[in-house]
Tab-separated table of C-alpha atoms and ligand atoms in Angstrom:
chain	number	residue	atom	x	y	z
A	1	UNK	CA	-19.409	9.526	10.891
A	2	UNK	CA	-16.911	10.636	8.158
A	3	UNK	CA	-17.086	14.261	7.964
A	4	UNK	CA	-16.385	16.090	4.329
A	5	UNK	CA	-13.005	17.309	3.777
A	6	UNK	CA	-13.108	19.824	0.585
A	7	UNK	CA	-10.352	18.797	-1.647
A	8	UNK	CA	-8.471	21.441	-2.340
A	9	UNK	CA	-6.522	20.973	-5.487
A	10	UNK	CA	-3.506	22.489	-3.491
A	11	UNK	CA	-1.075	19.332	-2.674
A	12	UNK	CA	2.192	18.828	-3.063
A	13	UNK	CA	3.231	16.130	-5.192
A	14	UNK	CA	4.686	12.761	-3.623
A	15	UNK	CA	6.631	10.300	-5.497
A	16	UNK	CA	5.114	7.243	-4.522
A	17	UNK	CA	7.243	4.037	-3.133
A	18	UNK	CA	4.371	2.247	-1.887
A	19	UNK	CA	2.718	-1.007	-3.302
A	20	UNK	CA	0.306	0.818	-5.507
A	21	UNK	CA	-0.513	2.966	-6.817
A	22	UNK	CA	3.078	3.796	-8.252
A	23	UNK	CA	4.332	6.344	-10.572
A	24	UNK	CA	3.202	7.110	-13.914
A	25	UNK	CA	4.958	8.554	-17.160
A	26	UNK	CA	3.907	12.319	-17.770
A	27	UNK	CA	3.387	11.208	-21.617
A	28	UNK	CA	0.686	8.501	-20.084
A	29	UNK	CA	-0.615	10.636	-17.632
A	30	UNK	CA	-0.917	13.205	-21.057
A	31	UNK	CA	-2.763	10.652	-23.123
A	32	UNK	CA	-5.799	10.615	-21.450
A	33	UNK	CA	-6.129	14.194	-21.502
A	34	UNK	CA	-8.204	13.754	-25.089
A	35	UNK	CA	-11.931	14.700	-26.174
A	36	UNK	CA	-14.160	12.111	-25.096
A	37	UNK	CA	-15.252	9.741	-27.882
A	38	UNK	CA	-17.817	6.953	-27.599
A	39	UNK	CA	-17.534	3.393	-26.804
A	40	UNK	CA	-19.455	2.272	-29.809
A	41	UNK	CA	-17.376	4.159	-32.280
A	42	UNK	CA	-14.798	2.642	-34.470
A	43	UNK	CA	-12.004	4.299	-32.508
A	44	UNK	CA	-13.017	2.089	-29.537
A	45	UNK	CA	-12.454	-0.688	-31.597
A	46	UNK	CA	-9.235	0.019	-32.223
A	47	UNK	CA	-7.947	1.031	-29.154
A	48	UNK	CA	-9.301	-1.983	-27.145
A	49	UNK	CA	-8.502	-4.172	-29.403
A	50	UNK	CA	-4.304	-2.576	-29.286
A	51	UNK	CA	-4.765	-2.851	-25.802
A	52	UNK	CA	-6.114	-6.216	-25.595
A	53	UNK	CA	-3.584	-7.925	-28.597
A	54	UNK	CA	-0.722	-6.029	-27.233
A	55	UNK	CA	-1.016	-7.059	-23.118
A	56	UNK	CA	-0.885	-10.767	-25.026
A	57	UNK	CA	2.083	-9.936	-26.626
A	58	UNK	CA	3.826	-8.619	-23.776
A	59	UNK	CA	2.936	-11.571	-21.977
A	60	UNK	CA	3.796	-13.990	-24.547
A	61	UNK	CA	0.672	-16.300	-23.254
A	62	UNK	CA	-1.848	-17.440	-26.041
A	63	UNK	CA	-4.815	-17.180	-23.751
A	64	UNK	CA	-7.520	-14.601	-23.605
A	65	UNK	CA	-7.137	-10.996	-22.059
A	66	UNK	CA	-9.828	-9.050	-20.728
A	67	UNK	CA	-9.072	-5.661	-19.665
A	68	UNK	CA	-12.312	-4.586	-17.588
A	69	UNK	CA	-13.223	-1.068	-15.983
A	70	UNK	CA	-12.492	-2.225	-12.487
A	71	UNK	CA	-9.895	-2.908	-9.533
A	72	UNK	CA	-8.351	-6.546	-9.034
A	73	UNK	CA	-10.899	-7.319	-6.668
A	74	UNK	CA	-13.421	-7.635	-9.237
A	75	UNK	CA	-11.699	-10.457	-10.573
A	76	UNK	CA	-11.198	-12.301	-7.306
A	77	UNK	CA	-14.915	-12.497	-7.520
A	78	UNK	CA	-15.628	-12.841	-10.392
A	79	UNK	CA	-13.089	-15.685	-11.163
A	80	UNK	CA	-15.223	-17.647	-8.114
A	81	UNK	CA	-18.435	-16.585	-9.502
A	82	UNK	CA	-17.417	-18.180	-13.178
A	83	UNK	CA	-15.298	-21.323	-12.410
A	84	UNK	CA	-16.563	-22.321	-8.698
A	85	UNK	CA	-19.780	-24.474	-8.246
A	86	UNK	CA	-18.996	-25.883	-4.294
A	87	UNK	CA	-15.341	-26.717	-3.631
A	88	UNK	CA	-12.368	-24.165	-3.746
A	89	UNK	CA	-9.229	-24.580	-1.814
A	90	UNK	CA	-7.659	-21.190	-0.676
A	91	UNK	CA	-4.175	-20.994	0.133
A	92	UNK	CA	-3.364	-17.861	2.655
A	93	UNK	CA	-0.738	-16.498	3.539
A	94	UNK	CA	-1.425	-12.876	4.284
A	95	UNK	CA	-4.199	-10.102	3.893
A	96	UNK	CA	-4.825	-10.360	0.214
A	97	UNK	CA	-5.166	-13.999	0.084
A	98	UNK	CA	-7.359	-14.131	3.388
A	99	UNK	CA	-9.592	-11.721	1.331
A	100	UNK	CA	-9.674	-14.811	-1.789
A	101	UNK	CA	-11.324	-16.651	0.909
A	102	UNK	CA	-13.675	-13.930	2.511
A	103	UNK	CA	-14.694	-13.318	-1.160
A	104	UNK	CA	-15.208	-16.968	-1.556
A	105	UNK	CA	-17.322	-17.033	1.521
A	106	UNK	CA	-19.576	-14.071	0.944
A	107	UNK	CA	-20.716	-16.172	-2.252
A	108	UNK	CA	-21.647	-19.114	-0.533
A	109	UNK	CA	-19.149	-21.734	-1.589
A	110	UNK	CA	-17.761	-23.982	0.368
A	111	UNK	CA	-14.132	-22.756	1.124
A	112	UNK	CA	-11.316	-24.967	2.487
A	113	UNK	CA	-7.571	-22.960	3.471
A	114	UNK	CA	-4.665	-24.451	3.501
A	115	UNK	CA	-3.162	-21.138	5.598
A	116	UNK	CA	0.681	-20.311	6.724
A	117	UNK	CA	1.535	-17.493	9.010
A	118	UNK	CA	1.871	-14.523	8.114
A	119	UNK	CA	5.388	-14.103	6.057
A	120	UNK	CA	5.398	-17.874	5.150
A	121	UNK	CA	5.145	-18.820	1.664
A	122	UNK	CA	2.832	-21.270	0.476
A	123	UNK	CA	4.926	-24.593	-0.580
A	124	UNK	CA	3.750	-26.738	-3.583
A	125	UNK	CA	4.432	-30.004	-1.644
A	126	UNK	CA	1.558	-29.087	0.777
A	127	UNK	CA	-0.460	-28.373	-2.183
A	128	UNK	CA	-0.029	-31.536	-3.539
A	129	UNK	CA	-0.090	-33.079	0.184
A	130	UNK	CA	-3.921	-31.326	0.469
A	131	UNK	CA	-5.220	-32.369	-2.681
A	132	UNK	CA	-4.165	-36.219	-2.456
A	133	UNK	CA	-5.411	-36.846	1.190
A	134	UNK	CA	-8.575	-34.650	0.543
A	135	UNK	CA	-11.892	-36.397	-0.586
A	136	UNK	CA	-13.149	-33.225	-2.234
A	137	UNK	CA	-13.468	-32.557	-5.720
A	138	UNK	CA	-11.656	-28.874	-5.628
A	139	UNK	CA	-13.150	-26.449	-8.270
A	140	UNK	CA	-10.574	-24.470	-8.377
A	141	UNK	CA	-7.261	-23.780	-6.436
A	142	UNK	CA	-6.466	-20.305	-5.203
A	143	UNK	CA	-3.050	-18.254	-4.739
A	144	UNK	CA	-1.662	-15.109	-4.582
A	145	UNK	CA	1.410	-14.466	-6.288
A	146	UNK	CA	2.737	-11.718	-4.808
A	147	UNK	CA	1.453	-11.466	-1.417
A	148	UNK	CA	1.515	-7.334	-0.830
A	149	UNK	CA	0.869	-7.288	2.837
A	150	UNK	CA	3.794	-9.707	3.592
A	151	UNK	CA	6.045	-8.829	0.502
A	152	UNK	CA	6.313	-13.075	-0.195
A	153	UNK	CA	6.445	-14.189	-3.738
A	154	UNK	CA	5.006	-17.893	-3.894
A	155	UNK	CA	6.061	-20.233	-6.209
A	156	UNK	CA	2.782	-19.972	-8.516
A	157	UNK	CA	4.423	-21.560	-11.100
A	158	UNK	CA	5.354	-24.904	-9.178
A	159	UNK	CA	2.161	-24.519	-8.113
A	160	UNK	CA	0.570	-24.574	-11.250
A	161	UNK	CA	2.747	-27.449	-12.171
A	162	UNK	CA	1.184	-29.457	-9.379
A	163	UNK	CA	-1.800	-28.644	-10.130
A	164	UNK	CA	-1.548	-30.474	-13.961
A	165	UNK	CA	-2.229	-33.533	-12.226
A	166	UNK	CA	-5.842	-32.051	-11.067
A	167	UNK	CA	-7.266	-31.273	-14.715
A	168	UNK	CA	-10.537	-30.638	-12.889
A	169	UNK	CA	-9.089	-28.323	-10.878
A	170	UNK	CA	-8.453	-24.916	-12.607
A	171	UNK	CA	-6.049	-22.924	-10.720
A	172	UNK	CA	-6.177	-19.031	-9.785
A	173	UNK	CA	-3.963	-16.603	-9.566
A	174	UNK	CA	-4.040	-13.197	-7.896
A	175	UNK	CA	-0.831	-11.626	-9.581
A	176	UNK	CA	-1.853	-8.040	-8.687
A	177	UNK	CA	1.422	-6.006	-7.446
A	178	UNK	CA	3.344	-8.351	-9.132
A	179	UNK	CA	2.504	-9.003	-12.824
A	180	UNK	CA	4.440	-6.501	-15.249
A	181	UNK	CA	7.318	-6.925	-12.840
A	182	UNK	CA	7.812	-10.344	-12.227
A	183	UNK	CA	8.059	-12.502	-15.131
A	184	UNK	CA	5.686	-15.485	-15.064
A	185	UNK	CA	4.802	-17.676	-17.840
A	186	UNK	CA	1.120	-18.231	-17.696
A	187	UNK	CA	0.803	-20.888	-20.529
A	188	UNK	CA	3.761	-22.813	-19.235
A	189	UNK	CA	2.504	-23.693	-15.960
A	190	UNK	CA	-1.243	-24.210	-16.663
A	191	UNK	CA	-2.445	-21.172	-14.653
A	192	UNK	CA	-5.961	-20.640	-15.618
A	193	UNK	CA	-7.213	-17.227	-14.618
A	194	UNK	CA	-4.603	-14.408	-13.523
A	195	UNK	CA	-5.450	-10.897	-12.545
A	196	UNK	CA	-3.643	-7.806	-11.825
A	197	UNK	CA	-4.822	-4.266	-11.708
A	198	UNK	CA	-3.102	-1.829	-13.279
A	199	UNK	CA	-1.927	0.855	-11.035
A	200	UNK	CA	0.505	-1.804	-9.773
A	201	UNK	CA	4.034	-2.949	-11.643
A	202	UNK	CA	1.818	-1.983	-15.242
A	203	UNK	CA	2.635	1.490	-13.495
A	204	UNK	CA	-0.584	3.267	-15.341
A	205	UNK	CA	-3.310	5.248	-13.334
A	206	UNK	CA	-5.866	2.866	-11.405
A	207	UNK	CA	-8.951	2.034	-12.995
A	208	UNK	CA	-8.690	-1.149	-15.011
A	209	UNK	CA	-8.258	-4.687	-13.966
A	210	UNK	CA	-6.643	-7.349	-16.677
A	211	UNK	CA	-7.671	-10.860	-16.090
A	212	UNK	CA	-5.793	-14.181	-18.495
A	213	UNK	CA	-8.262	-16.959	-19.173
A	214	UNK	CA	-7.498	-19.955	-20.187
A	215	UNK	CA	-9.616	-22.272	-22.813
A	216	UNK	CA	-10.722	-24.289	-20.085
A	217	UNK	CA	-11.357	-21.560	-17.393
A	218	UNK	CA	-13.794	-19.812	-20.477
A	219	UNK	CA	-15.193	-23.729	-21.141
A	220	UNK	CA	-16.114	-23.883	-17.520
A	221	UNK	CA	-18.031	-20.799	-17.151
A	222	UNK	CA	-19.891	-21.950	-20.044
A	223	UNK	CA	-20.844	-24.815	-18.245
A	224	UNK	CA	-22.258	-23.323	-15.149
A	225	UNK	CA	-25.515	-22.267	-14.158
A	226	UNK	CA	-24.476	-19.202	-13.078
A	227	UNK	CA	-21.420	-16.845	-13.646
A	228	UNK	CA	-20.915	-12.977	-12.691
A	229	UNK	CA	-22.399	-10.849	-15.378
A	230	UNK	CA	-20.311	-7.760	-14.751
A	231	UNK	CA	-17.457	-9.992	-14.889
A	232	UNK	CA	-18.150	-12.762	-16.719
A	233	UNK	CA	-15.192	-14.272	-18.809
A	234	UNK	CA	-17.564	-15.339	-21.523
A	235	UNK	CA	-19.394	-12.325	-21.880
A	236	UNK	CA	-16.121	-10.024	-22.379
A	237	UNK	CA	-14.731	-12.349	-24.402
A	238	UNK	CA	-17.701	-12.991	-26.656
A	239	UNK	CA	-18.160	-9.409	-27.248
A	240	UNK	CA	-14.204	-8.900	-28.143
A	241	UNK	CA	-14.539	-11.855	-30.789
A	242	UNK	CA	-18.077	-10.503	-32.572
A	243	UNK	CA	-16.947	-6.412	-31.811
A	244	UNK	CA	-13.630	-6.042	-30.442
A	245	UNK	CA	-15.497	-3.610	-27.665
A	246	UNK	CA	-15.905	-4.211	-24.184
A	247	UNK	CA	-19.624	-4.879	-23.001
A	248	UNK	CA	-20.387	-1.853	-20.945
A	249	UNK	CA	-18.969	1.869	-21.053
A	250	UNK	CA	-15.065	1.800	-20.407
A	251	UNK	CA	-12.839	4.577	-18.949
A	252	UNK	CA	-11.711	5.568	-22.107
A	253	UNK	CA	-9.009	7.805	-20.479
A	254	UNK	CA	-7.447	5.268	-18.615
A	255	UNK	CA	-7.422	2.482	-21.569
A	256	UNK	CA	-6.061	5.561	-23.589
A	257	UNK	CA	-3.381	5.796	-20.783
A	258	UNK	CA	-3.097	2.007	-20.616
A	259	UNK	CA	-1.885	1.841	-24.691
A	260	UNK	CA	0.573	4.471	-24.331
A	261	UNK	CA	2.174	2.883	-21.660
A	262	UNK	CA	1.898	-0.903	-22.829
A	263	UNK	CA	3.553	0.597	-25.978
A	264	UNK	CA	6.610	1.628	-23.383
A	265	UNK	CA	6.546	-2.018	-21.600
A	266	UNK	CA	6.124	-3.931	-25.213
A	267	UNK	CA	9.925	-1.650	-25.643
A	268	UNK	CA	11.012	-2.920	-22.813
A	269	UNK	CA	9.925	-6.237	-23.085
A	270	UNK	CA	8.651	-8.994	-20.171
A	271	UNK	CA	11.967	-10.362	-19.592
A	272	UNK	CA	13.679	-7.003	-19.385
A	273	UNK	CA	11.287	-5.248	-16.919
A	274	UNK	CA	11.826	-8.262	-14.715
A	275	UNK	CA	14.984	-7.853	-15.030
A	276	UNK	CA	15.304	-4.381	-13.787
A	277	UNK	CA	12.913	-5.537	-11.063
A	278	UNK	CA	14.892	-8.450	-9.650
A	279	UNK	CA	17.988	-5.472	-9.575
A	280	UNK	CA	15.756	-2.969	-7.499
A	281	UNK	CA	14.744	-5.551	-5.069
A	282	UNK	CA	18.131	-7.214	-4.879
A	283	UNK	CA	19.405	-3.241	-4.126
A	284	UNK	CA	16.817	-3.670	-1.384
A	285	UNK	CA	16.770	-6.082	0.519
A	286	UNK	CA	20.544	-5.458	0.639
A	287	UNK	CA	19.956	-2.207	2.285
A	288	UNK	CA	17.522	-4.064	4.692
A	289	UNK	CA	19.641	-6.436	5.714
A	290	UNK	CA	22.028	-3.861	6.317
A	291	UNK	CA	19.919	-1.871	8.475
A	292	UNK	CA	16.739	-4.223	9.550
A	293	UNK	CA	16.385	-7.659	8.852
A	294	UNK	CA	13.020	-8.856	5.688
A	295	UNK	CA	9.973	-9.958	7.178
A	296	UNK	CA	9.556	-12.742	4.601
A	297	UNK	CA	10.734	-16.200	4.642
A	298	UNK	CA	14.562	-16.468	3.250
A	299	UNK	CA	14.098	-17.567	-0.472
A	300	UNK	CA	10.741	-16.074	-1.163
A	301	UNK	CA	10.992	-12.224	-0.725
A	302	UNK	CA	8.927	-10.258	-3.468
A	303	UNK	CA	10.283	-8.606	-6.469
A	304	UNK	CA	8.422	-5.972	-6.050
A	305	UNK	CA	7.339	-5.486	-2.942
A	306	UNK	CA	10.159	-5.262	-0.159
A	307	UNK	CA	8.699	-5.315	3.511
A	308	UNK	CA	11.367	-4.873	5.901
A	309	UNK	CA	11.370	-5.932	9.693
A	310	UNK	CA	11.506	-3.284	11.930
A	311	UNK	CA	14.351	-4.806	13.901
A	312	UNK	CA	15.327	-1.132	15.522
A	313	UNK	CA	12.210	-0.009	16.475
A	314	UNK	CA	11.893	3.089	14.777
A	315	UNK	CA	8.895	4.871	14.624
A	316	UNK	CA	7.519	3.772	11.364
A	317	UNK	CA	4.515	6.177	11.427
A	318	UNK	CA	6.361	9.396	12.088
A	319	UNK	CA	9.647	8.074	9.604
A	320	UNK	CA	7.147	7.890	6.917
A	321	UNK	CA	5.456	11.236	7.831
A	322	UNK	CA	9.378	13.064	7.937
A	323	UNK	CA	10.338	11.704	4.937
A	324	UNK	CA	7.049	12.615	3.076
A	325	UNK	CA	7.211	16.288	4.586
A	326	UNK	CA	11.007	16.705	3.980
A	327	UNK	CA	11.741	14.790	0.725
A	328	UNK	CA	8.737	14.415	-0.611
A	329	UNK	CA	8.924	10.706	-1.223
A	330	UNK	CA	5.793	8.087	0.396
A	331	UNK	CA	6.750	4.869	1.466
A	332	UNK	CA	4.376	2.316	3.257
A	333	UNK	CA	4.407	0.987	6.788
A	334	UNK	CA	3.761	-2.282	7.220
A	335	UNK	CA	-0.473	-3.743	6.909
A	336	UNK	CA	-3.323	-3.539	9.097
A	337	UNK	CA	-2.763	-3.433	13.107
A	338	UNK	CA	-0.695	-6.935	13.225
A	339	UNK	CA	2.208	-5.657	11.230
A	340	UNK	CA	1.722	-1.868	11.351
A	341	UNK	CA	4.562	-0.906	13.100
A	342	UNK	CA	7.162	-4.244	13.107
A	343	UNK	CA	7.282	-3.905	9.576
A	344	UNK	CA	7.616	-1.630	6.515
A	345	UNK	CA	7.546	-1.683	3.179
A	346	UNK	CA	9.001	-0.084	0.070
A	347	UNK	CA	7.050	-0.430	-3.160
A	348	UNK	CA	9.902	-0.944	-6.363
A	349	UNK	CA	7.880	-1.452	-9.250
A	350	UNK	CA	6.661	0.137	-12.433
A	351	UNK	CA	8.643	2.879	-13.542
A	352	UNK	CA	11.622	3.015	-10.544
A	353	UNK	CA	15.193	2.246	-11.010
A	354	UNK	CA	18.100	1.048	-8.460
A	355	UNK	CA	18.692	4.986	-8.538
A	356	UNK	CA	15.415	6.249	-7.457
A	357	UNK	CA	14.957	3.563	-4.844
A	358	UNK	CA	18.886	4.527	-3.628
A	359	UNK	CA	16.873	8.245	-3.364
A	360	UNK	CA	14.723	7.068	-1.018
A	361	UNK	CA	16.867	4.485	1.386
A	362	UNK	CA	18.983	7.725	1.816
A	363	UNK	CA	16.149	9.847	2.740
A	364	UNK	CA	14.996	7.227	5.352
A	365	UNK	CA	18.760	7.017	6.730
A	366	UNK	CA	18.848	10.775	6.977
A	367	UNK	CA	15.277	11.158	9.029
A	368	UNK	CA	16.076	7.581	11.135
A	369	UNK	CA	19.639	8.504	12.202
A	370	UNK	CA	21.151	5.016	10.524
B	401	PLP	C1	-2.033	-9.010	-3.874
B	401	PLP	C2	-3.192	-8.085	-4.003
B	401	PLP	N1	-4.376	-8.583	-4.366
B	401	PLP	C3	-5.456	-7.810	-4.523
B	401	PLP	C4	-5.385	-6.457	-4.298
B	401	PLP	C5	-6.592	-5.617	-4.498
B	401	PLP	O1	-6.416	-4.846	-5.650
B	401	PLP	P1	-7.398	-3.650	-5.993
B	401	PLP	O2	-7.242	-2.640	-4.913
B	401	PLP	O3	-6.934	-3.177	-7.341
B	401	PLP	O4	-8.772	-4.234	-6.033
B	401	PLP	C6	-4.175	-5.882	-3.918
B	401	PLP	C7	-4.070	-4.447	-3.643
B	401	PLP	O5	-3.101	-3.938	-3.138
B	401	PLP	C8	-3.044	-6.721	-3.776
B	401	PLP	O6	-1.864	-6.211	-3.434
């Protein structure tokens, strides 16, 4: 039994290094400090639709965008719900895409993995490999792009390329901790839905999911017998053609938050902020292999995500809890029980530099003695 603990209001503030939820801009965090207004006013109007036309622009892809009240997970499901009658093939490769398939599962469909070990990266060849020597029609194929819990970046877009010789097969992507900092081209590769959430590499305050839907993805929803209401593709995107709104209540603060700070990345532009990404993981994984050796396989390491074998065995849990007390800086050890201790990892996304990560691979020599 969870017992109440009264939150106090009297914390000290962290800056945050771990894979989401990452820093914000004060002037974001400021904008949704505003009277409330309602959903059905005009002024909704205009601010989802900036929001909306703006997250296209920045991502240079000509497909739909829905930006829905949510976390990424609704889109896992929903994106099975909408474009899955039986078949999907799940690739895995860590926690977040083992949860594709438990999602997949819990709604009844019949789920085949094609799974690597933990730190692997899923290869386009075995893609291609599973599809031609499988007899089942695949619905849709699955992948993570960034894989948070292993800090591997799979090659979605090869993937996607593959997949152009499965036209029946619309392909997934779960691009949450990676999209914003990682440049992909969507339209380019034939990826039909991606989703990220926003409190990732977008580096605005949690409460919005943004998912990319392709014609076909939106045609094949229409042709099912049944679809997700909350998130249905059609649904959102029929009510942003007829009323530019967004079919249920919003929160307004966060899409308030969400234009001021897409305003900042459209300044900064796609290929920019993946540039400064690739810099702050190359900084990185430099001081890793300095000190510890990366968990993930040579070749695929995250942009975003580093996640760093624990090669010394330090103690990861009281590190983290040092450098949080002393220096005020948060940094993640590594997921679940499996990797808990042999790994960490350092979140560089959203609004950090190759200066403010330096601040923290200092602080961690300091409290580890390296
Ligand atoms: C790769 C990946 N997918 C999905 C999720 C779930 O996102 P959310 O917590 O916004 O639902 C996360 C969260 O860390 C993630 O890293």
């Amino acid at each position: 039994m969870t017992e109440k603990r009264e939150y106090t209001g009297d914390y000290a503030d962290k800056t945050l290094y771990i894979p989401g939820p990452t820093e914000v801009r004060e002037d974001v965090i400021e904008a949704m400090a505003k009277p409330m207004f309602g959903h059905r006013m005009d002024r909704m109007t205009d601010l989802y639709t900036t929001i909306v036309e703006d997250t296209k622009t920045f991502l240079g892809t000509d497909n739909d965008v829905i930006v829905l009240t949510a976390s990424g997970t609704e889109f896992m499901e929903s994106a099975i719900c909408n474009l899955v009658d039986e078949n999907v093939l799940v690739t895995t490769c860590g926690s977040f895409s083992e949860r594709q398939a438990n999602v997949a599962e819990r709604l009844g469909k019949d789920v085949d993995t094609l799974e690597y070990e933990w730190g692997q990266a899923v290869k386009p060849e075995d893609v291609r490999a599973t599809l031609e020597k499988s007899d089942t029609d695949y619905d849709a194929v699955t992948c993570v792009m960034n894989e948070s819990s292993t800090g591997v970046r799979n090659p979605v877009e090869e993937i996607g390329d593959v997949l152009a010789d499965y036209p029946d097969t619309l392909f997934v992507v779960d691009a949450v901790s990676a999209l914003g900092g990682d440049f992909v081209d969507i339209d380019d590769h034939g990826i039909d839905v991606l989703f990220t959430s926003v409190q990732k590499a977008f580096a605005m305050p949690p409460g919005l999911a943004v998912c990319v839907v392709s014609d076909d993805a939106y045609e094949r929803e229409i042709a099912a017998e049944s679809a997700s209401w909350y998130g249905g593709f059609q649904r959102s995107l029929d009510y942003y053609d007829r009323k530019g709104q967004t079919h249920s209540t919003p929160a307004i603060p966060v899409m308030l938050a969400y234009r001021k700070q897409m305003k900042h990345m459209l300044d900064e532009g796609h290929h920019e902020r993946d540039r400064r990404h690739r810099e702050m993981a190359e900084y990185t994984r430099e001081w890793a292999r300095d000190h510890f050796d990366l968990f993930p396989e040579e070749g695929y390491e995250s942009q975003t995500v580093s996640c760093i074998e624990n090669t010394r065995d330090i103690d990861v849990a009281e590190t983290i809890e040092t450098v949080s007390a002393e220096y005020d800086m948060v940094f993640s050890n590594g997921y679940g029980s499996t990797l808990g201790e042999r790994t960490f990892r350092i979140g560089h996304m959203g609004e950090h530099t190759v200066e403010s990560i330096e601040t923290l691979t200092d602080a961690i020599e300091d409290v580890a003695g390296l």
